[in-house]
């Protein structure tokens, strides 16, 4: 309407001028025609330029470094000639979620945290090319031609050029399919995340929001996926009870918001920093042709922020650009101070290297209409909501060329604040097929790809999680895997009950806030580039963890990047530092390596010698570093949720706390008017907690402790040292005494006959309280750990390495200690109870498996010891049967059956049948 009015006015003006002009041929008076050099003619535009302008004149334009036009449901990108063949950066984020991890709001999408593309013009199209950053070389290198021919780039898509402007040298490119998720395979992602056959419903999909800023362009898409049949969960996951509760109102409809953050890459002067294996940073790794003549051709740059002093000469200076975290409005206001406190703990480390207020925290102004939690301009701490998950994850977005961190975020599930003070939690029991696996570990199996205890206790869950992460990674869903929150929330919930058992009540709100501060501090450590450090918990002794002044200053661990459990010493005392109250000495040292500013640095190699001086302090107390690849395996000091430099002593304290909880439950629960379900949960948790400590402790038997220090480092230690023999003996004795001894888990009849669960839970209908099975299976699995082929192979190897040294722990000593405890009643005129019979039968089966193993399946010394042990046990059974006075019928039946079983086996061995 506005344009039509202007046309009418112009027409009227021209017509009126014609009416008052002189008639043709009539004198018009003196000519007022301007001189020729003063005449201005409208320039004639190239027809293609005119067509370009006409094509966009009615479209909504979004300005920014990459301008876009919105044409109904289409996204048209305006590319200048100068932007072709340059690097386009794209960060894709789920602005809303569709299920629990890894499909939650805030999760990154793409093969990398930030994708690097190149747009190349090919005839009437623009190709989206992904450079092969895994292999890099200088074009002047003699092998550059060979490399270019052998290491191709990827062409992911081609987009139609709709208009060309030759005057302004720009192109209008229809890249709608890019924003609808074709390149990132969003359709496949939804199918995997929800389960089913979903297709993009374009009628209900489109541009939700688009914004342009000086440095980036933001496009948020509202996508809708539809399936006539709805979700189709994995039946195996359902069988194992690992399915997630749906967050969808109707599984036929999956609405999803996805935010694209686009910018052209610029050189900001950042110099990458080389990594060092003695200190744990995430890295950008690539094959470097410049290292062609070196043993290791991989170059590794650490992930870190470009932190630069505003005043390089000042002892303490503000940074030019601080690391600012934004507290998303999704965080409840009462928890924001605790989260802020956890974030700002890192300033202690930065101040030590000359940065003032390097890490800062802000809240979103109420009038900020441009804020979007998925906008890469913000480093966001956000809360998400799931039906029953409790987790936190970190996401760092790095420049894939240099490792510079460009933005980061932490997503915290709201359930965490609830779970850590709730005593009704999921009770894990051994899986039905655990016993089959337990029998298999007595001999070697090259196909077994996980540590023995994980294979026994967590096989199905761990295997399926690996499978799920592999699938998610295939479709570009990446985040830093971190199980701290889930494990710590579970630990914290039971620790709260253990604390009540001390008779001292803890303020719930204070307990939750300290937990959140510690958890967020850990996740922000990831956002600074740091990896896990699972040996950091061995910094202080069990006794020192009871010293509040010490732990307040140095922390409970050398690093907040370990999975530090609730401090059992505080639990037993009813006060103190329950959670990590500060960052540790390793954290200070790691930040120094990653962020210490050096003058005159133009290339990564320029600072190598100065960085080596920092890394050479790896042997100092609190500087040890071991990470995920080594965790929960042969090094018993590199374990998640362990504590203290004397973990066996700490485990004993944990068992003491669990036994207190059992006494508390038996004495105080249930209260009048309450069901017995609460007491059942506490008893089961305590029993499982004791076995968990048994698992941790069993790793010390045959264990090897690793160290990453180089020769000549300060405080240099052995890099692969067998665990001290006295520690191995203490570990076996603790397991025998606490987990395998007769009466270890004896409960009064009143408790045994009132083990009901919450009737509101679905599982309660099939729950018949199989306590014998729960305890017996875990005892068997502990025995399997102690005498597995993996454990006995390491004991044999350690004995060989320490041969001739006094007091070395040997296979014969090990079997003697374990078997004498397991079969302690035999020959002592004592009845053998039900749990003892179960354990002894399993031990006999294990001995027969090892005695009858073929060459290569078991260590030869183990086979000899197993055979000899069977003969000795046969004689003990026979002697006991000759003097059966005082033994009950079941014991006599068991004794006869066991002796006959051994006789048959030895007979077959003798005859070779």
mmCIF file of N, CA and C in Angstrom, residues 93-132:
data_model
loop_
_atom_site.group_PDB
_atom_site.id
_atom_site.type_symbol
_atom_site.label_atom_id
_atom_site.label_comp_id
_atom_site.label_asym_id
_atom_site.label_seq_id
_atom_site.Cartn_x
_atom_site.Cartn_y
_atom_site.Cartn_z
ATOM 1 N N UNK A 93 23.633 -26.368 17.866
ATOM 2 C CA UNK A 93 23.262 -26.719 19.235
ATOM 3 C C UNK A 93 21.778 -27.043 19.316
ATOM 4 N N UNK A 94 21.456 -28.079 20.104
ATOM 5 C CA UNK A 94 20.053 -28.356 20.383
ATOM 6 C C UNK A 94 19.532 -27.283 21.340
ATOM 7 N N UNK A 95 18.596 -26.481 20.870
ATOM 8 C CA UNK A 95 18.011 -25.447 21.722
ATOM 9 C C UNK A 95 16.926 -26.020 22.621
ATOM 10 N N UNK A 96 16.397 -27.176 22.241
ATOM 11 C CA UNK A 96 15.447 -27.897 23.088
ATOM 12 C C UNK A 96 15.796 -29.370 23.003
ATOM 13 N N UNK A 97 15.342 -30.147 23.975
ATOM 14 C CA UNK A 97 15.691 -31.560 24.024
ATOM 15 C C UNK A 97 14.527 -32.454 23.672
ATOM 16 N N UNK A 98 14.863 -33.725 23.364
ATOM 17 C CA UNK A 98 13.823 -34.702 23.037
ATOM 18 C C UNK A 98 13.890 -35.917 23.949
ATOM 19 N N UNK A 99 15.001 -36.091 24.651
ATOM 20 C CA UNK A 99 15.137 -37.210 25.587
ATOM 21 C C UNK A 99 16.323 -36.902 26.472
ATOM 22 N N UNK A 100 16.655 -37.839 27.361
ATOM 23 C CA UNK A 100 17.804 -37.646 28.223
ATOM 24 C C UNK A 100 19.077 -37.778 27.392
ATOM 25 N N UNK A 101 20.216 -37.675 28.061
ATOM 26 C CA UNK A 101 21.494 -37.685 27.359
ATOM 27 C C UNK A 101 21.532 -38.729 26.267
ATOM 28 N N UNK A 102 22.137 -38.448 25.097
ATOM 29 C CA UNK A 102 22.746 -37.154 24.763
ATOM 30 C C UNK A 102 21.884 -36.341 23.810
ATOM 31 N N UNK A 103 20.610 -36.194 24.092
ATOM 32 C CA UNK A 103 19.704 -35.473 23.203
ATOM 33 C C UNK A 103 18.980 -34.376 23.988
ATOM 34 N N UNK A 104 19.708 -33.669 24.833
ATOM 35 C CA UNK A 104 19.098 -32.700 25.721
ATOM 36 C C UNK A 104 19.429 -31.289 25.249
ATOM 37 N N UNK A 105 18.610 -30.332 25.692
ATOM 38 C CA UNK A 105 18.839 -28.930 25.345
ATOM 39 C C UNK A 105 20.250 -28.517 25.739
ATOM 40 N N UNK A 106 20.951 -27.902 24.809
ATOM 41 C CA UNK A 106 22.326 -27.468 25.048
ATOM 42 C C UNK A 106 23.372 -28.398 24.474
ATOM 43 N N UNK A 107 22.975 -29.609 24.083
ATOM 44 C CA UNK A 107 23.949 -30.554 23.526
ATOM 45 C C UNK A 107 24.399 -30.096 22.140
ATOM 46 N N UNK A 108 25.701 -30.217 21.854
ATOM 47 C CA UNK A 108 26.200 -29.844 20.528
ATOM 48 C C UNK A 108 25.886 -30.905 19.490
ATOM 49 N N UNK A 109 25.732 -30.485 18.268
ATOM 50 C CA UNK A 109 25.463 -31.395 17.152
ATOM 51 C C UNK A 109 26.565 -31.201 16.117
ATOM 52 N N UNK A 110 27.101 -32.288 15.629
ATOM 53 C CA UNK A 110 28.134 -32.204 14.604
ATOM 54 C C UNK A 110 29.297 -33.116 14.921
ATOM 55 N N UNK A 111 30.074 -33.458 13.906
ATOM 56 C CA UNK A 111 31.219 -34.328 14.122
ATOM 57 C C UNK A 111 32.235 -33.685 15.048
ATOM 58 N N UNK A 112 32.278 -32.365 15.056
ATOM 59 C CA UNK A 112 33.163 -31.613 15.948
ATOM 60 C C UNK A 112 32.326 -30.594 16.703
ATOM 61 N N UNK A 113 32.892 -30.068 17.795
ATOM 62 C CA UNK A 113 32.154 -29.056 18.551
ATOM 63 C C UNK A 113 31.827 -27.849 17.672
ATOM 64 N N UNK A 114 32.795 -27.474 16.820
ATOM 65 C CA UNK A 114 32.592 -26.422 15.832
ATOM 66 C C UNK A 114 33.050 -26.976 14.492
ATOM 67 N N UNK A 115 32.195 -26.855 13.499
ATOM 68 C CA UNK A 115 32.532 -27.366 12.177
ATOM 69 C C UNK A 115 33.197 -26.268 11.345
ATOM 70 N N UNK A 116 34.227 -26.643 10.620
ATOM 71 C CA UNK A 116 34.889 -25.725 9.691
ATOM 72 C C UNK A 116 34.552 -26.167 8.267
ATOM 73 N N UNK A 117 34.017 -25.246 7.481
ATOM 74 C CA UNK A 117 33.662 -25.536 6.098
ATOM 75 C C UNK A 117 34.349 -24.527 5.170
ATOM 76 N N UNK A 118 34.298 -24.842 3.915
ATOM 77 C CA UNK A 118 34.738 -23.907 2.879
ATOM 78 C C UNK A 118 33.679 -23.910 1.790
ATOM 79 N N UNK A 119 33.272 -22.728 1.344
ATOM 80 C CA UNK A 119 32.259 -22.603 0.305
ATOM 81 C C UNK A 119 32.952 -22.310 -1.026
ATOM 82 N N UNK A 120 32.786 -23.218 -1.974
ATOM 83 C CA UNK A 120 33.425 -23.077 -3.275
ATOM 84 C C UNK A 120 32.365 -22.959 -4.372
ATOM 85 N N UNK A 121 32.572 -22.017 -5.282
ATOM 86 C CA UNK A 121 31.633 -21.833 -6.400
ATOM 87 C C UNK A 121 31.966 -22.837 -7.501
ATOM 88 N N UNK A 122 30.966 -23.600 -7.904
ATOM 89 C CA UNK A 122 31.090 -24.555 -8.991
ATOM 90 C C UNK A 122 29.908 -24.354 -9.940
ATOM 91 N N UNK A 123 30.166 -23.662 -11.057
ATOM 92 C CA UNK A 123 29.118 -23.350 -12.033
ATOM 93 C C UNK A 123 27.973 -22.605 -11.353
ATOM 94 N N UNK A 124 26.763 -23.176 -11.357
ATOM 95 C CA UNK A 124 25.618 -22.475 -10.775
ATOM 96 C C UNK A 124 25.329 -22.949 -9.350
ATOM 97 N N UNK A 125 26.336 -23.533 -8.722
ATOM 98 C CA UNK A 125 26.177 -24.004 -7.354
ATOM 99 C C UNK A 125 27.325 -23.502 -6.463
ATOM 100 N N UNK A 126 27.064 -23.562 -5.161
ATOM 101 C CA UNK A 126 28.118 -23.376 -4.167
ATOM 102 C C UNK A 126 28.239 -24.685 -3.403
ATOM 103 N N UNK A 127 29.429 -25.250 -3.396
ATOM 104 C CA UNK A 127 29.664 -26.516 -2.711
ATOM 105 C C UNK A 127 30.101 -26.266 -1.276
ATOM 106 N N UNK A 128 29.592 -27.112 -0.383
ATOM 107 C CA UNK A 128 30.010 -27.079 1.013
ATOM 108 C C UNK A 128 31.115 -28.123 1.187
ATOM 109 N N UNK A 129 32.333 -27.653 1.392
ATOM 110 C CA UNK A 129 33.497 -28.527 1.474
ATOM 111 C C UNK A 129 34.002 -28.557 2.916
ATOM 112 N N UNK A 130 34.258 -29.754 3.410
ATOM 113 C CA UNK A 130 34.814 -29.890 4.749
ATOM 114 C C UNK A 130 36.288 -30.260 4.635
ATOM 115 N N UNK A 131 37.191 -29.375 5.077
ATOM 116 C CA UNK A 131 38.626 -29.668 4.967
ATOM 117 C C UNK A 131 39.024 -30.839 5.852
ATOM 118 N N UNK A 132 40.030 -31.569 5.428
ATOM 119 C CA UNK A 132 40.512 -32.745 6.158
ATOM 120 C C UNK A 132 41.542 -32.287 7.181
#
